[in-house]
Amino acid sequence: MRLNSIGLDWKCMIPTLAWTPEGVRFIDQTKLPLEESYVLATTYEQVADVIVTMVVRGAPAIGVSAAYGVALGALRTTASTPQEFAPEFERICARLAGTRPTAVNLFWAIDRMKKLFADLLARGTTLAQVKERLLSEAHAIYEEDIAACKTMGAFGGTLLPDEGGVLTHCNAGALATCGYGTALGVIRAAVEHGKKIRVYADETRPFLQGARLTAWELMEDGIDTTVICDNMAASLMRAGRIKAVVVGADRIAANGDFANKIGTYNVAILAKEHGIPFYVAAPWSTIDTATPTGDDIPIEERSPVEVTHHGGKQLTPNGVGICNPAFDVTPARYVTAIITERGVLRAPYTESIRTMEAIAV
Ligand code: MRU
């Protein structure tokens, strides 16, 4: 039986990351699906490394990992007072914030830990209490993430067709969160409600999150899954084999434009051309109202080796030019609805995001 760090077990309890007495344990997503192995990070530097090397990836999972990284940094400090720890705390947060630039959940989680620390400092809390509170805040972020995914599933599952193909891109599943998933959570909920869905998973070149991770976790759950190469979606849509698209997001701007895995924009354009609904599922922590439009979202450029090589084998001629942006931006006009744990948002997104934010605060 697989248990997460709060002792829960349910169908699809993929152990993406879990707090242990020694540190944070991560399933190694670079090894899946061929090998289910784990990496233990016992320091905040190691947490930063597992984020950079994609042992853990996916916007919500990165945010939770960073929160645990901050807590680990506090637990390992040799400082004797919160005041003495304060400059080290800043360095810990800066190191974790420097890992990946696009997913806003990372910065959201670190900011939440920073606010808590500032509050504890102001209240004259002891260092022992600071350590305990930072760890319990990280646990809270972890638990809230699972709850948000379940709620998104409940809202979004009803939007999917009773039967037919649903396309997803990249991995926005249990492996990208603390369990259940955002886009894949919506699919899971629909399947749990008896909908007869066949998932088409784009392979998602170059890192193959779809072929390796989405396919693996849906197969673990017994969900009907077919992997397609990224260039096959148009043909399947034209043939009527895809009834809806659901993807995750790394950052949603104030106007509803959003960044997600490279290739998402292509899928959105194809969906519109074929009259297929295109849904985005993301927790509220992915919405960044401080970023006005998609043009303002920083896009991570990753190593050319991810494109030139696969499985240690060279695919391209020596010296050829390589471009490897990890994400693209899809304009809001392609989005049928944004599914969040607060509710389902519809266009115009500037208004619906602002309204929902005001209601929930
Ligand atoms: O580079 P990755 O694998 O971290 O990119 C992940 C994605 O683009 C996901 O779709 C996104 O983070 C949403 S995960 C719920």
Short mmCIF file of N, CA and C and ligand atoms in Angstrom, two decimals, residues 29 54 56-62 100 103 105 169-173 176-177 181-183 207 209 213 247-250 259-262 264 281-283 286 300 302 326-327, ligand 1:
data_model
loop_
_atom_site.label_atom_id
_atom_site.label_comp_id
_atom_site.label_asym_id
_atom_site.label_seq_id
_atom_site.Cartn_x
_atom_site.Cartn_y
_atom_site.Cartn_z
N GLN A 29 11.10 11.12 -11.19
CA GLN A 29 10.32 11.20 -12.42
C GLN A 29 11.19 11.14 -13.67
N MET A 54 14.54 17.97 -12.47
CA MET A 54 13.24 17.41 -12.87
C MET A 54 12.93 16.05 -12.25
N VAL A 56 11.49 16.02 -9.53
CA VAL A 56 10.11 16.46 -9.28
C VAL A 56 9.83 17.61 -10.24
N ARG A 57 8.61 17.62 -10.81
CA ARG A 57 8.27 18.67 -11.76
C ARG A 57 6.75 18.82 -11.72
N GLY A 58 6.24 19.81 -12.47
CA GLY A 58 4.81 20.11 -12.40
C GLY A 58 4.62 21.24 -11.39
N ALA A 59 3.87 22.26 -11.80
CA ALA A 59 3.80 23.50 -11.02
C ALA A 59 3.43 23.31 -9.55
N PRO A 60 2.31 22.63 -9.22
CA PRO A 60 1.96 22.52 -7.81
C PRO A 60 3.00 21.71 -7.01
N ALA A 61 3.52 20.64 -7.61
CA ALA A 61 4.51 19.81 -6.90
C ALA A 61 5.79 20.59 -6.63
N ILE A 62 6.16 21.46 -7.56
CA ILE A 62 7.36 22.27 -7.35
C ILE A 62 7.14 23.24 -6.17
N ARG A 100 13.45 27.24 -11.01
CA ARG A 100 12.73 27.25 -12.29
C ARG A 100 11.89 28.54 -12.35
N ALA A 103 6.75 28.41 -13.47
CA ALA A 103 5.62 28.01 -12.60
C ALA A 103 5.54 28.96 -11.40
N ASN A 105 3.61 28.84 -8.89
CA ASN A 105 3.35 28.14 -7.62
C ASN A 105 4.60 28.10 -6.75
N HIS A 169 -2.08 17.22 -22.63
CA HIS A 169 -0.71 17.49 -23.06
C HIS A 169 0.17 17.58 -21.82
N CYS A 170 1.35 17.02 -21.88
CA CYS A 170 2.29 17.00 -20.75
C CYS A 170 1.74 16.11 -19.64
N ASN A 171 2.13 16.37 -18.41
CA ASN A 171 1.57 15.64 -17.27
C ASN A 171 1.10 16.65 -16.24
N ALA A 172 -0.21 16.72 -16.08
CA ALA A 172 -0.82 17.56 -15.04
C ALA A 172 -1.60 16.61 -14.14
N GLY A 173 -0.91 15.61 -13.65
CA GLY A 173 -1.56 14.56 -12.88
C GLY A 173 -1.08 14.48 -11.46
N ALA A 176 2.36 15.60 -10.88
CA ALA A 176 2.66 17.03 -10.95
C ALA A 176 2.10 17.78 -9.74
N THR A 177 1.48 17.03 -8.85
CA THR A 177 0.84 17.61 -7.66
C THR A 177 1.19 16.71 -6.46
N GLY A 181 -4.07 15.15 -9.12
CA GLY A 181 -3.80 15.92 -10.34
C GLY A 181 -4.81 17.01 -10.61
N THR A 182 -4.42 17.90 -11.54
CA THR A 182 -5.33 18.99 -11.94
C THR A 182 -6.10 18.53 -13.19
N ALA A 183 -5.45 18.58 -14.36
CA ALA A 183 -6.14 18.10 -15.58
C ALA A 183 -6.49 16.62 -15.46
N PHE A 207 10.77 16.24 -23.34
CA PHE A 207 11.01 15.53 -22.08
C PHE A 207 10.07 14.34 -21.90
N GLN A 209 6.89 13.99 -20.97
CA GLN A 209 6.05 13.86 -19.77
C GLN A 209 4.75 13.11 -20.06
N LEU A 213 5.01 9.81 -18.19
CA LEU A 213 4.42 10.04 -16.87
C LEU A 213 2.89 9.95 -16.88
N VAL A 247 -5.94 20.52 -20.01
CA VAL A 247 -4.51 20.65 -19.71
C VAL A 247 -4.34 21.37 -18.37
N GLY A 248 -3.12 21.35 -17.86
CA GLY A 248 -2.79 22.11 -16.65
C GLY A 248 -2.21 23.47 -17.04
N ALA A 249 -1.65 24.16 -16.05
CA ALA A 249 -1.02 25.46 -16.32
C ALA A 249 0.10 25.69 -15.33
N ASP A 250 1.09 26.44 -15.77
CA ASP A 250 2.20 26.83 -14.89
C ASP A 250 2.04 28.24 -14.35
N ALA A 259 0.58 30.08 -19.35
CA ALA A 259 1.76 29.32 -19.79
C ALA A 259 1.58 27.88 -19.37
N ASN A 260 1.90 26.98 -20.27
CA ASN A 260 1.93 25.55 -19.95
C ASN A 260 2.99 24.93 -20.85
N LYS A 261 3.17 23.64 -20.71
CA LYS A 261 4.21 22.93 -21.46
C LYS A 261 4.21 23.28 -22.94
N ILE A 262 5.39 23.44 -23.49
CA ILE A 262 5.54 23.76 -24.91
C ILE A 262 4.70 22.78 -25.76
N THR A 264 1.34 23.27 -25.95
CA THR A 264 -0.05 23.48 -25.52
C THR A 264 -0.77 24.45 -26.46
N ALA A 281 -7.14 23.34 -16.17
CA ALA A 281 -7.42 23.06 -14.75
C ALA A 281 -6.19 23.44 -13.94
N ALA A 282 -6.39 24.30 -12.96
CA ALA A 282 -5.25 24.77 -12.15
C ALA A 282 -5.74 25.29 -10.80
N PRO A 283 -4.93 25.07 -9.75
CA PRO A 283 -5.31 25.64 -8.46
C PRO A 283 -5.17 27.16 -8.47
N THR A 286 -1.92 29.08 -9.02
CA THR A 286 -1.32 29.21 -10.35
C THR A 286 -1.73 30.53 -11.00
N GLU A 300 11.03 29.53 -19.39
CA GLU A 300 12.30 28.84 -19.15
C GLU A 300 12.84 28.25 -20.46
N ARG A 302 15.47 25.51 -21.70
CA ARG A 302 16.21 24.40 -21.10
C ARG A 302 17.37 23.95 -21.99
N ALA A 326 10.78 25.62 -22.64
CA ALA A 326 10.04 24.57 -21.94
C ALA A 326 8.53 24.81 -21.93
N PHE A 327 8.13 26.05 -22.16
CA PHE A 327 6.70 26.40 -22.06
C PHE A 327 6.31 27.32 -23.21
O1 MRU B 1 8.45 21.13 -17.18
P1 MRU B 1 7.37 20.50 -16.34
O2 MRU B 1 7.27 19.01 -16.48
O3 MRU B 1 7.46 20.94 -14.89
O4 MRU B 1 6.03 21.13 -16.93
C1 MRU B 1 4.82 20.76 -16.35
C2 MRU B 1 3.64 21.33 -17.03
O5 MRU B 1 3.75 22.07 -17.97
C3 MRU B 1 2.30 21.03 -16.41
O6 MRU B 1 1.32 20.95 -17.39
C4 MRU B 1 1.95 22.15 -15.43
O7 MRU B 1 2.99 22.35 -14.52
C5 MRU B 1 0.69 21.87 -14.68
S1 MRU B 1 0.91 20.55 -13.54
C6 MRU B 1 -0.50 20.35 -12.64
#
